[in-house]
C-alpha cells in the first residue's frame, strides 16, 4: 500500500510538471509584457519583472489602431457566434423533432462537411467575396462562416436527450413553434447552447486562416492578424510589445474559459462525439 | 400543410449557407483543378489531368507529400498516443485531482495558434530563448530548428499539439472512463498490470472514440499546422516544412497557380475521404462500440 501511494505521488509530480510546462508560455508572455525591453533580454528567465512597466501596452496604442482592431475582433467573433448558433439550433430542431424525406441522408451530408479542408473552398470563396466587394472588410470574413455542422451536431446530440413526449404535448396544445423552441427546448438545452456559443466565440476570436486572405490593411485587422506585424524574431526590438499584444489576444478566450470551464468540459465529455 | 414545410424551413439557413460556401465551392475547385489559371486572367486553359500529373511527378510536391505524412506520424504520436496514455492515467491510475487535471490540461486549447507560434518562436529561440539559456547551463545548445529539415516539422507539430492536446484529452478521457468499472476491478483483483489493462481492455473498448480522435488529429492537425507554418517558416527551409494544406495556399495566393492549388486541395480531400471510408468500413463494424 505504501509503495502504491509513493508511486501515485510520483505520478502527480509528473502530471503537475507537465501542466507547468504547458502553462509556461502563457506566464512567459504575461511576465515579459510588463518588462522593459532591456530587462527582457538580460533576465529572460525571471518571471517577475524587476521594474514593472506598462509602456509596452501604451506603446501599442501609439503604433497600431489597437482599439479598432479589438472592436473588429469582437464584432467578427460575436456575429459569427450568433449566426452559427442560430442556424445550428434551427437545423438541430428540425432534425430531432420532425420526420421528413431524406432526413438521415441530409444529416449525414451535413456532418460530412466538417471534414472538408479549407483549401478546397478557399479559392471559390475568395472569388465570391471579391465579387461582392467585401475584400478587406470584416463582413467578408463573417459571411462564409455563418453555419457550422459542428454546432448542428452538438445541439442535435443535446436535444435528443429531451423526452419527445414533452414536445408532442406542447404541439397538441397548439402552442406556436416559436414558443415551443423558446419556452420548452431552449431552457433544457441551455448548457449545450452556452458551451457551443463560448466555443464558437473562442474559435472565431482566434481565427487566422480566412481573415489572412481577406483583410489587407492594419485598421481592418483582427487581433491574430495584428500579431503578425510583430513576428520578426530576428530584430527583437518589438519583443515586449509583441508579448503585450499576445496577452491582449489571449485574455478574452482565457477569461471566458475560466468562467465557463465546467460547462465546456462537461459538454465535451458528454456530447460523446463518435 | 405548413407543418410539413416547417422542417425544411428550419434547415434552410444552415443548408443554404453550407451549399453556397462549402459544397458549391468544393465542386468549383474540382472544376478548376483541370484548368491552368492565375485567378485574374479572363481565360482559363483546359489542361485535363496535367495539374495532377505535375504534382505527382514534381520534386517539390513529392517532398510536400512526404512532409504531409511525416506531419501525420508526429501528430498522431503527440495527439493520439500520448493523449490516450494520459487519459488512462487520469482515469484509472491516479485517484485524486481528476477535475483539476481536466481543467488545467484544456487551458492551451483556447489560445490562438498565432499567439502560440509567436511564444514558441521566442521560447525556443536558439540564441536568446529561455530553453537555450537553460541548455547552456548544462552545456548543450539548441539547434536552429526552423532551418533544419525534419526537426522543423517536429517543432511545428509540437506547437499544434500544445493547442490540441486538451481537447483530445477530454474526448478520450470521457470514452476511457466509460469502460465498465467491474471489468477493470476484476482485472485488478487478478493482479493484471496497468499496462495490460490499458492494452487489452481499455484500448479495444474505447477504440471507436480512439479512431475518431485519430481521424480528427489528421484532418484538423494538418489544417492547424498551417498557422505555425505561415507565421514561422512560410514553408521553408526549401519547402522542408510545407504540407499539402500550406502548399495549396502557397500555389493559390503566393504564386497564383490556381489549378495547381485546386489539384493539391482535391488530393488532400481524397486522402480525408479515404480515411473516413476506412472508418466506416472497418471500424464501425468490427470495433467494440462503447454505447451499444
XYZ file of C-alpha atoms in Angstrom:
566
model
C 0.000 0.000 0.000
C 2.811 2.361 0.888
C 4.562 1.801 -2.453
C 1.273 2.446 -4.249
C 0.979 5.803 -2.506
C 4.562 6.552 -3.306
C 4.029 5.721 -6.972
C 0.904 7.873 -7.056
C 2.872 10.738 -5.589
C 5.464 10.490 -8.364
C 2.705 10.406 -10.978
C 1.168 13.582 -9.558
C 4.543 15.281 -9.622
C 4.992 14.303 -13.281
C 1.488 15.477 -14.193
C 1.889 18.795 -12.411
C 5.280 19.382 -14.044
C 3.590 18.669 -17.371
C 0.904 21.266 -16.619
C 3.526 23.812 -15.568
C 5.304 23.246 -18.884
C 2.109 23.788 -20.898
C 1.237 26.889 -18.884
C 4.764 28.303 -19.103
C 4.276 30.027 -22.492
C 1.331 31.965 -21.044
C 3.293 33.034 -17.975
C 6.262 33.884 -20.198
C 4.088 36.236 -22.278
C 2.478 37.936 -19.281
C 5.743 38.451 -17.413
C 7.660 39.825 -20.396
C 4.808 42.127 -21.385
C 5.441 44.033 -18.144
C 9.233 44.173 -18.515
C 11.347 46.831 -20.136
C 12.937 45.614 -23.358
C 16.486 45.647 -21.964
C 15.407 43.690 -18.905
C 13.532 41.152 -21.028
C 16.814 40.337 -22.755
C 19.130 40.379 -19.747
C 16.918 38.378 -17.416
C 14.792 36.236 -19.718
C 14.345 33.521 -17.122
C 12.958 35.589 -14.277
C 9.180 35.544 -14.223
C 8.651 38.632 -12.080
C 9.673 41.935 -13.690
C 12.244 43.798 -11.627
C 10.952 47.102 -12.889
C 7.263 46.813 -13.612
C 6.234 48.859 -16.659
C 3.080 49.447 -18.705
C 4.917 51.078 -21.594
C 4.548 48.018 -23.839
C 0.779 48.346 -23.612
C 0.757 52.120 -24.040
C 3.230 51.661 -26.909
C 0.632 49.550 -28.699
C -1.813 52.438 -28.694
C 0.768 54.638 -30.420
C 1.851 52.164 -33.086
C -1.353 50.443 -34.227
C -5.096 51.229 -34.007
C -5.425 48.671 -31.232
C -8.889 49.790 -30.078
C -10.307 49.477 -33.598
C -8.599 46.121 -34.070
C -10.056 44.808 -30.810
C -13.525 46.043 -31.816
C -13.147 44.331 -35.226
C -12.278 41.081 -33.476
C -15.189 41.450 -31.086
C -17.725 42.158 -33.863
C -16.424 39.353 -36.074
C -16.431 36.771 -33.292
C -19.837 37.848 -31.922
C -21.651 37.868 -35.260
C -20.143 34.534 -36.310
C -21.119 33.005 -32.956
C -24.718 34.250 -33.013
C -25.179 33.203 -36.651
C -23.655 29.742 -36.180
C -25.626 29.003 -33.022
C -28.907 30.263 -34.527
C -28.582 28.301 -37.779
C -27.425 25.220 -35.851
C -30.268 25.458 -33.347
C -32.927 25.638 -36.077
C -31.376 22.806 -38.072
C -30.978 20.600 -35.000
C -34.609 21.271 -34.043
C -35.794 20.156 -37.488
C -33.658 17.018 -37.340
C -34.698 15.956 -33.857
C -38.416 16.837 -33.820
C -39.653 16.288 -37.361
C -39.928 13.372 -39.727
C -39.222 14.247 -43.337
C -37.861 12.708 -46.508
C -34.101 12.108 -46.718
C -33.654 13.152 -43.100
C -30.807 10.764 -42.344
C -29.075 11.481 -45.625
C -29.338 15.220 -45.017
C -27.902 14.899 -41.532
C -25.106 12.667 -42.755
C -24.247 15.057 -45.597
C -24.190 17.998 -43.162
C -21.808 16.169 -40.824
C -19.520 15.282 -43.744
C -18.859 18.989 -44.388
C -16.851 19.015 -41.130
C -14.150 17.003 -42.867
C -13.703 19.240 -45.906
C -10.310 21.004 -45.637
C -10.373 24.788 -46.064
C -8.046 24.629 -49.059
C -10.901 23.034 -51.011
C -13.165 26.051 -50.549
C -10.750 28.975 -50.231
C -10.339 29.954 -53.915
C -14.064 30.000 -54.813
C -14.920 31.768 -51.549
C -12.184 34.306 -52.179
C -13.711 34.947 -55.617
C -17.239 35.244 -54.147
C -16.098 37.727 -51.512
C -14.202 39.771 -54.145
C -17.255 39.744 -56.410
C -19.389 41.053 -53.528
C -16.875 43.842 -52.904
C -16.215 42.577 -49.378
C -12.428 42.283 -49.688
C -10.593 43.928 -46.817
C -13.835 44.068 -44.852
C -14.737 42.103 -41.717
C -18.091 41.193 -43.321
C -16.107 39.297 -45.914
C -14.612 37.334 -43.023
C -18.008 36.755 -41.394
C -20.198 35.834 -44.367
C -18.796 32.382 -45.257
C -18.713 31.367 -41.583
C -22.349 31.689 -40.552
C -23.168 27.984 -40.469
C -21.193 25.121 -38.973
C -22.072 21.443 -38.923
C -20.218 21.021 -35.629
C -22.873 23.207 -33.990
C -25.668 21.207 -35.619
C -24.065 18.056 -34.313
C -23.584 19.299 -30.747
C -27.109 20.692 -30.447
C -28.684 17.632 -32.072
C -26.921 15.462 -29.501
C -28.228 17.510 -26.628
C -31.816 17.837 -27.986
C -32.003 14.070 -28.399
C -31.769 13.913 -24.624
C -35.107 15.728 -24.143
C -38.145 13.461 -23.886
C -40.170 13.672 -27.119
C -43.477 13.438 -25.219
C -42.893 16.901 -23.829
C -42.844 18.436 -27.288
C -45.734 16.288 -28.518
C -47.857 17.575 -25.655
C -46.987 21.168 -26.456
C -47.804 20.583 -30.127
C -51.203 19.130 -29.188
C -51.918 22.220 -27.127
C -51.406 24.220 -30.319
C -48.561 26.218 -28.891
C -46.841 28.031 -31.767
C -43.483 26.515 -32.705
C -41.505 29.563 -31.798
C -42.777 29.359 -28.211
C -42.047 25.643 -28.059
C -38.481 26.473 -29.036
C -38.141 29.415 -26.721
C -40.006 28.181 -23.634
C -39.546 24.417 -23.759
C -36.464 23.463 -25.745
C -34.091 26.355 -25.140
C -34.145 26.166 -21.327
C -33.457 22.426 -21.470
C -30.520 22.624 -23.862
C -29.142 25.815 -22.345
C -25.902 24.232 -21.084
C -25.141 22.885 -24.567
C -26.088 26.186 -26.215
C -23.900 28.097 -23.774
C -20.826 25.973 -24.248
C -21.284 25.737 -28.019
C -21.519 29.542 -28.120
C -18.436 30.022 -25.985
C -16.532 27.501 -28.068
C -17.533 29.149 -31.367
C -16.683 32.562 -29.962
C -13.210 31.425 -28.923
C -12.607 29.770 -32.313
C -13.761 32.863 -34.207
C -11.753 35.171 -31.956
C -8.609 33.166 -32.710
C -9.409 32.651 -36.397
C -6.434 33.317 -38.636
C -6.589 31.335 -41.884
C -9.544 33.012 -43.572
C -9.029 36.596 -42.303
C -5.426 36.490 -43.511
C -6.738 36.073 -47.062
C -9.415 38.759 -46.790
C -8.095 41.556 -44.569
C -5.320 43.673 -46.071
C -4.873 46.893 -44.119
C -4.000 47.311 -40.448
C -7.130 49.237 -39.484
C -9.300 46.329 -40.670
C -7.242 43.633 -38.960
C -8.382 41.348 -36.178
C -6.055 40.683 -33.217
C -4.373 37.499 -34.528
C -3.570 39.319 -37.781
C -2.179 42.337 -35.963
C 0.183 39.989 -34.144
C 1.803 39.155 -37.468
C 3.200 42.671 -37.542
C 5.404 41.754 -34.576
C 6.727 38.419 -35.698
C 10.271 39.141 -36.881
C 12.160 37.430 -34.097
C 15.425 38.394 -35.778
C 15.155 42.090 -34.960
C 13.759 41.593 -31.497
C 13.127 45.287 -30.901
C 9.412 44.586 -30.700
C 9.667 41.617 -28.391
C 7.991 43.046 -25.289
C 5.311 44.800 -27.360
C 4.589 41.505 -29.141
C 4.155 39.931 -25.704
C 1.712 42.680 -24.675
C -0.343 42.116 -27.826
C -0.241 38.345 -27.212
C -1.604 38.928 -23.725
C -4.438 41.093 -25.081
C -5.245 38.463 -27.722
C -5.440 35.589 -25.261
C -7.075 37.453 -22.369
C -10.687 37.150 -23.573
C -10.616 33.441 -24.530
C -8.799 32.590 -21.293
C -11.233 34.626 -19.213
C -14.258 33.053 -20.887
C -12.806 29.601 -20.413
C -12.069 30.120 -16.737
C -15.611 31.396 -16.142
C -17.344 28.652 -18.130
C -14.847 25.810 -17.674
C -17.356 23.459 -16.023
C -19.870 23.940 -18.847
C -17.304 23.481 -21.575
C -15.610 20.426 -20.100
C -18.996 18.825 -19.368
C -20.315 19.372 -22.873
C -17.219 17.926 -24.470
C -17.269 14.970 -22.098
C -20.950 14.176 -22.531
C -21.719 15.145 -26.123
C -19.859 11.937 -26.893
C -18.615 12.818 -30.325
C -18.421 9.472 -32.060
C -49.511 21.712 -44.893
C -47.477 24.404 -43.197
C -46.445 21.895 -40.556
C -44.948 19.742 -43.329
C -42.864 22.608 -44.641
C -41.504 23.597 -41.270
C -38.529 21.217 -41.038
C -37.295 22.395 -44.437
C -37.753 25.981 -43.371
C -35.676 25.412 -40.231
C -32.972 23.578 -42.123
C -32.841 26.131 -44.920
C -30.469 28.728 -43.400
C -27.798 26.169 -42.491
C -28.165 24.227 -45.731
C -28.141 27.288 -47.981
C -25.050 28.705 -46.249
C -23.214 25.393 -46.367
C -24.175 24.877 -50.015
C -23.023 28.340 -51.078
C -19.800 28.487 -49.067
C -18.766 24.835 -48.805
C -20.374 22.410 -51.247
C -20.551 24.527 -54.414
C -17.010 25.873 -53.850
C -15.826 22.288 -53.489
C -17.324 21.416 -56.892
C -15.875 24.555 -58.429
C -12.425 23.731 -57.029
C -12.676 20.297 -58.626
C -13.501 22.067 -61.913
C -10.582 24.499 -61.514
C -8.190 21.612 -60.923
C -8.484 20.708 -64.625
C -7.505 24.207 -65.771
C -4.454 26.389 -65.945
C -5.400 29.761 -64.499
C -3.937 32.596 -62.434
C -7.158 33.851 -60.776
C -7.026 37.150 -62.688
C -6.826 36.317 -66.378
C -10.246 36.248 -68.111
C -9.474 32.931 -69.793
C -8.817 29.549 -68.260
C -6.965 26.957 -70.277
C -8.216 23.359 -70.034
C -5.292 21.061 -69.287
C -7.006 17.812 -68.331
C -5.094 15.928 -65.659
C -1.868 17.899 -66.138
C -2.084 19.597 -62.740
C -2.404 16.232 -61.005
C 0.373 14.650 -63.063
C 2.614 17.607 -62.361
C 2.005 17.287 -58.610
C 2.802 13.582 -58.560
C 5.986 13.954 -60.625
C 7.381 17.294 -59.462
C 10.178 17.065 -56.862
C 8.839 19.919 -54.735
C 5.352 18.491 -54.416
C 6.738 14.995 -53.858
C 8.653 16.456 -50.926
C 5.476 18.190 -49.729
C 3.500 14.941 -49.859
C 6.266 13.177 -47.940
C 6.234 16.001 -45.360
C 2.462 15.647 -45.037
C 2.853 12.020 -43.992
C 5.702 12.959 -41.678
C 3.382 15.507 -40.022
C 0.670 12.860 -39.737
C 3.012 10.459 -37.926
C 4.280 13.104 -35.498
C 0.796 14.488 -34.828
C -0.584 11.002 -34.159
C 2.235 10.330 -31.723
C 1.713 13.598 -29.807
C -2.050 13.910 -30.055
C -3.311 10.341 -30.060
C -0.807 8.001 -28.477
C 0.423 10.246 -25.672
C -3.049 11.698 -25.107
C -4.534 8.209 -24.799
C -1.963 7.263 -22.177
C -2.708 10.441 -20.232
C -6.452 9.753 -20.405
C -5.848 6.275 -18.974
C -3.572 7.553 -16.215
C -6.028 10.237 -15.111
C -8.966 7.876 -15.495
C -7.638 4.802 -13.679
C -4.215 5.225 -12.139
C -4.313 8.439 -10.128
C -7.069 8.766 -7.562
C -7.277 12.475 -6.813
C -7.399 15.867 -8.534
C -9.001 14.431 -11.676
C -11.223 17.509 -12.093
C -8.255 19.821 -11.699
C -6.229 17.981 -14.325
C -9.088 18.092 -16.829
C -9.488 21.845 -16.434
C -5.744 22.555 -16.462
C -4.956 20.404 -19.494
C -7.550 22.255 -21.533
C -6.163 25.769 -20.948
C -3.860 25.987 -24.008
C -6.728 24.800 -26.228
C -8.411 28.201 -26.004
C -5.355 30.195 -27.071
C -4.804 31.444 -30.616
C -2.291 29.454 -32.649
C -0.747 32.723 -33.811
C -0.040 33.560 -30.172
C 1.247 30.016 -29.644
C 3.506 30.280 -32.697
C 4.993 33.576 -31.547
C 5.508 32.391 -27.981
C 7.223 29.184 -29.061
C 9.382 31.062 -31.569
C 10.734 33.104 -28.660
C 10.863 30.365 -26.061
C 12.728 28.047 -28.434
C 14.910 30.762 -29.956
C 18.298 29.030 -30.342
C 20.291 32.024 -29.053
C 18.306 34.084 -26.584
C 15.315 31.920 -25.667
C 14.844 30.568 -22.140
C 15.289 26.951 -23.273
C 18.610 27.840 -24.919
C 19.755 29.681 -21.786
C 18.893 26.753 -19.523
C 20.501 24.375 -22.023
C 23.675 26.410 -21.971
C 23.915 25.985 -18.191
C 24.007 22.239 -18.733
C 26.343 22.519 -21.667
C 24.135 21.766 -24.633
C 22.812 24.049 -27.347
C 19.542 24.292 -29.244
C 19.776 23.569 -32.961
C 18.427 26.163 -35.365
C 15.216 24.148 -35.698
C 13.345 26.472 -38.046
C 16.072 25.946 -40.650
C 16.629 22.219 -40.081
C 14.806 19.654 -42.224
C 12.818 17.173 -40.190
C 13.275 18.957 -36.896
C 11.211 21.884 -38.146
C 8.250 19.553 -38.725
C 8.577 18.112 -35.222
C 8.650 21.552 -33.574
C 5.734 22.923 -35.625
C 3.728 19.796 -34.759
C 4.625 20.330 -31.133
C 3.097 23.824 -31.244
C -0.138 22.413 -32.688
C -0.096 19.593 -30.136
C 0.232 22.116 -27.337
C -3.055 23.586 -28.515
C -4.938 20.401 -29.424
C -3.875 18.185 -26.511
C -6.559 19.405 -24.078
C -9.468 18.892 -26.424
C -8.381 15.417 -27.498
C -7.695 14.555 -23.892
C -11.232 15.449 -22.759
C -12.904 13.423 -25.501
C -10.641 10.391 -24.955
C -10.990 10.654 -21.184
C -14.781 10.508 -21.450
C -14.568 7.367 -23.507
C -11.868 5.724 -21.385
C -13.799 6.176 -18.132
C -16.895 4.850 -19.905
C -15.361 1.372 -19.818
C -17.161 -0.744 -17.252
C -15.661 -0.373 -13.786
C -16.383 -4.011 -12.873
C -14.161 -5.363 -15.623
C -11.283 -3.175 -14.525
C -11.766 -4.045 -10.850
C -11.871 -7.749 -11.712
C -8.653 -7.417 -13.702
C -7.038 -5.588 -10.794
C -8.020 -8.403 -8.396
C -6.306 -10.827 -10.748
C -3.165 -8.717 -10.389
C -3.112 -7.760 -14.038
C -0.707 -4.867 -14.603
C -1.913 -1.407 -15.592
C -0.120 -1.745 -18.904
C -2.049 -4.925 -19.747
C -5.337 -3.396 -18.566
C -4.701 -0.476 -20.882
C -3.742 -2.549 -23.913
C -6.132 -5.485 -23.509
C -9.223 -3.879 -22.008
C -9.376 -0.093 -22.221
C -7.915 0.337 -25.699
C -10.263 -2.068 -27.508
C -13.320 -0.921 -25.551
C -12.771 2.744 -26.313
C -11.485 2.241 -29.828
C -14.432 3.873 -31.634
C -13.645 7.190 -29.978
C -9.963 6.459 -30.384
C -10.409 6.135 -34.116
C -12.477 9.303 -34.235
C -9.660 11.178 -32.489
C -7.162 9.610 -34.884
C -9.075 10.959 -37.895
C -9.606 14.321 -36.241
C -5.887 14.526 -35.492
C -5.070 14.031 -39.157
C -7.865 16.152 -40.677
C -7.665 19.021 -38.200
C -3.995 18.711 -37.317
C -2.828 19.171 -40.904
C -5.003 22.287 -41.189
C -3.987 23.651 -37.788
C -0.332 23.303 -38.703
C -0.944 25.845 -41.471
C -0.783 28.666 -38.915
C 2.683 27.991 -37.455
C 3.990 27.267 -40.963
C 2.652 30.584 -42.260
C 3.739 32.537 -39.199
C 7.178 30.994 -38.596
C 8.651 29.341 -41.692
C 6.480 30.152 -44.764
C 7.075 26.537 -45.785
C 10.870 26.760 -45.535
C 13.647 25.770 -45.415
C 13.271 24.998 -49.128
C 9.726 23.526 -48.720
C 11.030 21.488 -45.762
C 8.049 22.355 -43.560
C 5.329 22.716 -46.189
C 2.451 20.245 -46.257
C -0.430 19.722 -48.698
C -2.534 22.394 -46.989
C 0.154 25.074 -46.889
C 1.311 24.253 -50.413
C -2.249 24.708 -51.756
C -2.314 28.148 -50.114
C 1.148 28.941 -51.483
C 0.225 27.960 -55.056
C -3.024 29.951 -54.960
C -2.097 33.130 -53.145
C 1.673 33.481 -53.485
C 2.494 32.224 -56.986
C -1.069 32.403 -58.412
C -1.231 28.909 -59.879
C -4.904 28.317 -59.217
C -5.093 24.953 -60.990
C -2.136 23.545 -59.055
C -3.665 24.726 -55.798
C -7.054 23.227 -56.673
C -5.469 19.889 -57.576
C -3.493 19.851 -54.296
C -6.710 20.588 -52.400
C -8.558 17.774 -54.172
C -5.740 15.335 -53.367
C -5.976 16.369 -49.698
C -9.725 15.845 -49.790
C -9.245 12.425 -51.375
C -6.918 11.395 -48.541
C -9.503 12.547 -45.973
C -12.321 10.720 -47.755
C -10.307 7.500 -47.825
C -9.712 7.843 -44.078
C -13.425 8.301 -43.417
C -14.322 5.347 -45.616
C -11.839 3.239 -43.684
C -13.598 4.258 -40.517
C -16.994 3.269 -41.898
C -15.955 0.005 -43.466
C -13.599 -1.206 -40.822
C -14.199 0.480 -37.525
C -17.957 0.862 -37.369
C -18.405 -2.875 -37.983
C -15.623 -4.559 -36.121
C -14.767 -2.414 -33.208
C -16.478 -2.744 -29.896
C -18.963 0.064 -29.719
C -18.940 1.686 -26.321
C -22.571 2.710 -26.083
C -24.324 -0.123 -27.855
